XYZ file of C-alpha atoms in Angstrom:
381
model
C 2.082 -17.447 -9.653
C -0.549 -15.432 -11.130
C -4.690 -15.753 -11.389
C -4.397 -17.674 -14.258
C -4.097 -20.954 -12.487
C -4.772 -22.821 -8.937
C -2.904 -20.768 -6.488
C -0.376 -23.186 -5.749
C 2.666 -20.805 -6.171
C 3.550 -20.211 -2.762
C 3.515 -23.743 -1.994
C 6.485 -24.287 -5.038
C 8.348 -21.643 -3.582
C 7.991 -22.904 -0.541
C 8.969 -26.402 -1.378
C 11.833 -25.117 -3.474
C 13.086 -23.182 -0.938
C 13.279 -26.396 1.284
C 14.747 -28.212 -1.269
C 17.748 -25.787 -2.130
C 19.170 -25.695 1.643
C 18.925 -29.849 1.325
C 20.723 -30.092 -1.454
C 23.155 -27.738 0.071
C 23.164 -24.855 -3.060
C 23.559 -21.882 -0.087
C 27.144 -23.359 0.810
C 30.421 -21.596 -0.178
C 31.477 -25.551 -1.984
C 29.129 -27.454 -3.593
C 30.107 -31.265 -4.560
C 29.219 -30.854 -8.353
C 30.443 -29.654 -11.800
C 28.769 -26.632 -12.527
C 29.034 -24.950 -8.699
C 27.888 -21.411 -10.296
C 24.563 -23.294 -11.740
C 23.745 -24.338 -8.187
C 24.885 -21.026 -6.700
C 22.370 -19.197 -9.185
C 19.927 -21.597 -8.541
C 20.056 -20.645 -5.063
C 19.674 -16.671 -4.984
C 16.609 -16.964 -7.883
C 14.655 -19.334 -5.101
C 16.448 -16.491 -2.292
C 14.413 -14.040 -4.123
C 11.408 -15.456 -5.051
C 10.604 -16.660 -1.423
C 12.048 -13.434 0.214
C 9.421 -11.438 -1.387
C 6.411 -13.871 -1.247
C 7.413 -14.272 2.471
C 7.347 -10.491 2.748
C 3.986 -10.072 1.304
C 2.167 -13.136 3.413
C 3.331 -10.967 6.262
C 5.531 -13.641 7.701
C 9.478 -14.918 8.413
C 11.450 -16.168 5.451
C 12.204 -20.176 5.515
C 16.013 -19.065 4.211
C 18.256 -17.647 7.393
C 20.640 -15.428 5.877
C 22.690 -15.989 8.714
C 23.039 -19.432 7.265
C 24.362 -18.561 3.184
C 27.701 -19.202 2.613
C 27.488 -18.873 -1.317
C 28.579 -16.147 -3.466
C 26.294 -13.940 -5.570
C 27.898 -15.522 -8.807
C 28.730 -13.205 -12.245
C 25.849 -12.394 -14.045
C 27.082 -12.224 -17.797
C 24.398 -10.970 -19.396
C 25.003 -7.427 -17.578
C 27.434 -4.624 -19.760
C 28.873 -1.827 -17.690
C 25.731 0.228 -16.631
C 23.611 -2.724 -16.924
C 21.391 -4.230 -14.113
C 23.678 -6.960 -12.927
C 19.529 -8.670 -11.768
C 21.181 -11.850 -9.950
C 23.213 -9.110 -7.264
C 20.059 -6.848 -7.025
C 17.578 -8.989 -6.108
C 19.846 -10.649 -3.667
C 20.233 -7.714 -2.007
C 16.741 -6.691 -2.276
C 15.773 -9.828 -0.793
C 17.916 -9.600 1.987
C 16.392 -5.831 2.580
C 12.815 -7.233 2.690
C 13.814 -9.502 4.879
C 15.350 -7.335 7.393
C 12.594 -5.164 6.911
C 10.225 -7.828 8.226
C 12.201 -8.871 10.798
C 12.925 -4.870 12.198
C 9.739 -3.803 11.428
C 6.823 -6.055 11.262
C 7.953 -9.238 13.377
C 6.460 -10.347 17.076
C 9.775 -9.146 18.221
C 9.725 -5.660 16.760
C 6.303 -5.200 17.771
C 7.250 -5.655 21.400
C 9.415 -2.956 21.474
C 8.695 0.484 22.755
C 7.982 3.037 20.209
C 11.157 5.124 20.501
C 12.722 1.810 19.281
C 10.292 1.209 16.574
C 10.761 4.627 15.195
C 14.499 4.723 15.172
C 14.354 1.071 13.243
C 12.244 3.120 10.392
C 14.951 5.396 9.924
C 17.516 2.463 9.942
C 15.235 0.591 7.521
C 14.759 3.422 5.438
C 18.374 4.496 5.085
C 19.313 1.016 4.014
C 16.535 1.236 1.553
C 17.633 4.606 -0.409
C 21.321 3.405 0.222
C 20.062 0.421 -2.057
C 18.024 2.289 -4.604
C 21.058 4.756 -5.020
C 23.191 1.672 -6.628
C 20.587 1.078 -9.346
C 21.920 2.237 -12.675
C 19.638 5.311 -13.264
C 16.869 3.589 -15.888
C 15.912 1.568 -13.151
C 15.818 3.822 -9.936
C 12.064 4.241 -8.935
C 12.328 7.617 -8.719
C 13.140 8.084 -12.310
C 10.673 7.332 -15.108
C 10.816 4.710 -17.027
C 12.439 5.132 -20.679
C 12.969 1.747 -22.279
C 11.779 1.222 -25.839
C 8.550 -0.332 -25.839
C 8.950 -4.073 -27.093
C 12.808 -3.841 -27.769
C 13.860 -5.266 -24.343
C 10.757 -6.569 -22.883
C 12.748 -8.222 -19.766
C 14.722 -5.257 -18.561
C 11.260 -3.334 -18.703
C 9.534 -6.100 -16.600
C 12.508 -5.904 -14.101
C 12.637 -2.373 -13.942
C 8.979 -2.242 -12.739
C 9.061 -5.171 -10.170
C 11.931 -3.268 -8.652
C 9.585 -0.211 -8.730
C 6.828 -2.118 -7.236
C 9.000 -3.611 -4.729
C 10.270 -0.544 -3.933
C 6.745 1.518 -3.527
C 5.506 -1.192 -1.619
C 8.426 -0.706 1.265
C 8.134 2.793 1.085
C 4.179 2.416 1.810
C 4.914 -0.054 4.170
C 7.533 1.980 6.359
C 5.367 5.587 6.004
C 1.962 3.612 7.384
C 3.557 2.160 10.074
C 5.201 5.325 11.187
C 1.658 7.089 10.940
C 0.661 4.925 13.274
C 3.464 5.248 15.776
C 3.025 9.247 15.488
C -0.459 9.556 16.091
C -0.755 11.048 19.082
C 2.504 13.686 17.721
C 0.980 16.207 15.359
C 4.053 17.607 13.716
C 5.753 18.590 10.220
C 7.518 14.915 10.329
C 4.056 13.401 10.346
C 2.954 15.327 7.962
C 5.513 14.444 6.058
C 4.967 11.011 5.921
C 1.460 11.299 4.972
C 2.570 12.824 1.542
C 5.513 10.415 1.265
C 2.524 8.006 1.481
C 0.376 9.516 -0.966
C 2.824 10.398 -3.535
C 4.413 6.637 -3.235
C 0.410 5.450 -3.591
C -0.202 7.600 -6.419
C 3.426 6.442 -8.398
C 1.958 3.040 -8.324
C -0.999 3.466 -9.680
C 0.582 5.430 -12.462
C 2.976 2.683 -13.671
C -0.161 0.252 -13.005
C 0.042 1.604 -16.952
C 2.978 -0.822 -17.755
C 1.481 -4.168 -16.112
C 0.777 -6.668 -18.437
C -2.137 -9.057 -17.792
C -0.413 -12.327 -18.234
C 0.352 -15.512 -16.410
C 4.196 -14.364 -16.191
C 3.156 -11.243 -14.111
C 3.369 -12.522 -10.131
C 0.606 -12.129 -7.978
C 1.989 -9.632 -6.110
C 2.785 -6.889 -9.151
C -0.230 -7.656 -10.512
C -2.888 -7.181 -7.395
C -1.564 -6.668 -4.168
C 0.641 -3.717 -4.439
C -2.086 -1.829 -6.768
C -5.137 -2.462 -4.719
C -3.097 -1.224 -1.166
C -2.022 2.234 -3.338
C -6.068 1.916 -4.062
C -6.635 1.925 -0.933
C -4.335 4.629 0.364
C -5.325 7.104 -1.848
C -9.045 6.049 -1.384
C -8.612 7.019 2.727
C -6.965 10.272 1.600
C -9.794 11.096 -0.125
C -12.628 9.920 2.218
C -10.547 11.508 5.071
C -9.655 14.999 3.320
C -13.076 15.879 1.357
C -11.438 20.168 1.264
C -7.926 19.298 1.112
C -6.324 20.964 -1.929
C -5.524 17.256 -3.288
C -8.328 15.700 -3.311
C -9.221 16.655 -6.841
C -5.710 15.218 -8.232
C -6.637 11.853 -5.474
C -9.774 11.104 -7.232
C -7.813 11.308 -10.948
C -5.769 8.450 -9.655
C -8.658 6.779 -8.295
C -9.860 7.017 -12.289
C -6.839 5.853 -13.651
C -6.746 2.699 -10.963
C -10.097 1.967 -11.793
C -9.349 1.766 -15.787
C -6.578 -0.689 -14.593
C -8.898 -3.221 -12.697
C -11.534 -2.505 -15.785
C -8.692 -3.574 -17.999
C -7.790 -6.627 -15.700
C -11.998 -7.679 -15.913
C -12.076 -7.541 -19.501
C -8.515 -9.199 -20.271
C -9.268 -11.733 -17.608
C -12.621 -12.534 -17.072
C -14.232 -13.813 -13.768
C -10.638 -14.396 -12.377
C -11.299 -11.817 -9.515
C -13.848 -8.835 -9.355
C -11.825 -6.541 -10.494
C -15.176 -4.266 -10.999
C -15.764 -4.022 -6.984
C -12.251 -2.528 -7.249
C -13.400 0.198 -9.553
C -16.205 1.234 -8.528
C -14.086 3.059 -5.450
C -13.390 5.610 -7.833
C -17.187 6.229 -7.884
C -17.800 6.425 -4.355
C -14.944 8.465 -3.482
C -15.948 11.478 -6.012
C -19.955 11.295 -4.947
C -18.988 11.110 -0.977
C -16.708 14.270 -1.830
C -19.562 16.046 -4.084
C -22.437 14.895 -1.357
C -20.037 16.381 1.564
C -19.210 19.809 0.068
C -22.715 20.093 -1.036
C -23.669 19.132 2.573
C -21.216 22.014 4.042
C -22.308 24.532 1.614
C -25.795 24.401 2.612
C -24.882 24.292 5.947
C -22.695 27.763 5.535
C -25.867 29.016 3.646
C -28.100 28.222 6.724
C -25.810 30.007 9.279
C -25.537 33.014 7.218
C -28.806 33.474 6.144
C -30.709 32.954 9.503
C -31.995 35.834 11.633
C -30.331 36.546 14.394
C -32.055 35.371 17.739
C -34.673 37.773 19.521
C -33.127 38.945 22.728
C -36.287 40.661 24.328
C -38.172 37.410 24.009
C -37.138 34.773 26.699
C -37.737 31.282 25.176
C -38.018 29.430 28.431
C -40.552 26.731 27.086
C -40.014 23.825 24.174
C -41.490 24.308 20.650
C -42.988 21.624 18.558
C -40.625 20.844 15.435
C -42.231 19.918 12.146
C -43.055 16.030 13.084
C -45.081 17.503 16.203
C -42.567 16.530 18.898
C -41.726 18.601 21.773
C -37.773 19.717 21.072
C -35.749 22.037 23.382
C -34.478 25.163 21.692
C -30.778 24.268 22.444
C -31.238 20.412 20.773
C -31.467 22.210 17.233
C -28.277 24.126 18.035
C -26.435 20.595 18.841
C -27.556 18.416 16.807
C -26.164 21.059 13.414
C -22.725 21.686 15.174
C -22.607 17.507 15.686
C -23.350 17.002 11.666
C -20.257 20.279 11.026
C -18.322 18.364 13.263
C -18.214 15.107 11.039
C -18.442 16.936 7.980
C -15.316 19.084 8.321
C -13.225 17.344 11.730
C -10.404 16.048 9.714
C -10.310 19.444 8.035
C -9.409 21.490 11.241
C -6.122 20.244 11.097
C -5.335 23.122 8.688
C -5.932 23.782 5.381
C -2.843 22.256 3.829
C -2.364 19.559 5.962
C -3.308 15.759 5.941
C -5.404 13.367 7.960
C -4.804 9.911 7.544
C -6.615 6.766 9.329
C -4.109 5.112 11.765
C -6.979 2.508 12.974
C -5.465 -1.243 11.744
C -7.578 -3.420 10.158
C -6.845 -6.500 12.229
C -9.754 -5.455 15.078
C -11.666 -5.609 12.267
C -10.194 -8.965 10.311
C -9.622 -11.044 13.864
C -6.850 -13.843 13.564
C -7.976 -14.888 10.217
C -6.388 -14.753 7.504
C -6.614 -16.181 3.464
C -4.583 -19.436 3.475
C -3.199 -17.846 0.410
C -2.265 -14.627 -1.635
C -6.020 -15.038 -3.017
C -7.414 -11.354 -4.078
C -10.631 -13.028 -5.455
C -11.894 -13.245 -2.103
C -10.944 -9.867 -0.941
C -14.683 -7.903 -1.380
C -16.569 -11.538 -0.244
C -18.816 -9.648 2.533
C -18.190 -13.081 4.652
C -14.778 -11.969 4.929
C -15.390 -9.413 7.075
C -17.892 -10.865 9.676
C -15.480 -13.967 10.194
């Protein structure tokens, strides 16, 4: 499941997921001694191939139109415990709907008053869900366990966190890019829904543990899209009031992939990862530095000589002819990229809507494979 082997984990999940509907675990009787064995059998595979499904960006081989089994006791849970067993289940089954309302050829055919109102649907389900967590383990609450003394409610308590962030994320991109063309406060509002969801991520990227156990998923994909996110906020909002705090999290995400590198060596390049951090805080240095000088120019330049009519070309430094009004154009063109995303307004946010699927084509990794994600041949497929 994890970088430590040959990626073959989707292909057991896959296999077991087949195998579990043969056997007949997801019906309400099954011919055997120990029914509740089979039954739990049944919703750990549910889980485990609801969420890989969700994160390959593709339908789940279990129909949940098609269980007939109980969710069965989970004994291990005390009164304001995590009964696990019932909320994956039902975490599952809200990833999967989520896909299917959301992100499937279906729901992509539909017109975007439809698409919007499914958001809200999607995202009401999802807080109505987070809102039967005991409180140790809602996302939105830090996390307080002992370090060491129960190392498997810790672990569950942040994939539910990940899981969590990642729908979040999920749901606020795709409504930035169904509101483009509608500048208002709700837009806005997603935007820093989006960053503050990136930026929670990358601060519990703190409690991941670099081992085999750790899936694929927790371990790289949800990190390096909150990398990402806050990495376009940046880019996109050199003067915003933010940025500063953006680029700390950039910091503490690349100290996470650093940590990856060293505790697992040559598994993926954890260090092309890191080095965003880098870029980000010289583009925003190089562009404020850019606009300052800029500002300095404007103010400190004599004002134009009315009595004189310039109605012929003057020679520029290089010795070509250039028309007086060329020099005028060409500075407002570089303000113009320097500070477009800024007129927006001071406190507000600019975020790319653009997908990256004109830019990937139809292809695809065969496989949740991050070691292949900064190959330059990637991207000219």
């Amino acid at each position: 499941m994890s970088f430590s082997c040959i990626p073959i984990g989707e292909t057991l999940v896959s296999e077991a997921a087949r195998l579990v509907q043969l056997l007949g675990y997801n019906a309400a009787y099954v011919r055997t001694e120990d029914e509740s064995s089979c039954h739990r059998v049944f919703w750990v595979i549910y889980w485990l191939e609801k969420v890989e499904s969700f994160f390959r960006g593709r339908g789940s081989m279990i129909p949940d139109y098609d269980i007939g089994c109980p969710v069965p006791e989970c004994p291990q849970a005390a009164p304001g415990q995590l009964d696990w067993l019932l909320t994956t289940a039902r975490l599952g089954r809200l990833m999967s709907r989520t896909y299917e309302c959301l992100f499937s050829v279906s729901a992509v055919q539909m017109h975007t008053g439809a698409r919007l109102a499914a958001i809200d649907s999607m995202s009401r389900e999802l807080e109505a869900w987070h809102s039967t967590l005991p409180e140790p383990y809602q996302p939105r609450n830090p996390i307080r366990f002992a370090k060491g003394k129960n190392p498997c409610a810790e672990d569950m308590a942040l994939q539910i966190r990940f899981i969590y962030y990642a729908l979040v994320m999920s749901m606020c991109r795709l409504r930035i890019h169904l509101t483009v063309d509608q500048s208002s406060e709700t837009d806005q509002e997603a935007k820093r829904q989006l960053m503050e969801t990136a930026r929670a991520v990358i601060y519990h990227t703190r409690y991941i543990e670099h081992e085999a156990h750790v899936p694929v998923w927790q371990l790289g994909i949800v990190p390096i899209s909150a990398l990402f996110v806050i990495f376009d906020f940046v880019i996109h909002n050199p003067f915003h009031k933010e940025t500063a705090t953006n680029i700390s999290f950039l910091d503490i995400a690349a100290g996470y992939f650093s940590r990856w590198e060293v505790s697992n060596k040559d598994s993926v390049p954890a260090s092309s990862a890191a080095e965003f951090s880098h870029i980000a805080r010289q583009f925003v240095r190089d562009v404020q530095a850019r606009s300052q000088t800029m500002a300095s120019q404007r103010t400190s330049r004599p004002e134009p000589d009315n009595s004189v009519p310039m109605t012929g070309d003057k020679n520029d430094s290089s010795g070509f002819t250039v028309q007086a009004s060329q020099l005028t154009n060409e500075e407002s063109l570089v303000l113009s990229d320097i500070e477009g995303p800024a007129v927006i307004g001071p406190d507000q946010l600019f975020y790319p809507e653009d997908p990256l699927q004109t830019l990937l084509g139809t292809y695809m990794p065969p496989t949740t494979d991050l070691s292949n994600m900064f190959n330059s041949a990637l991207w000219y497929q």
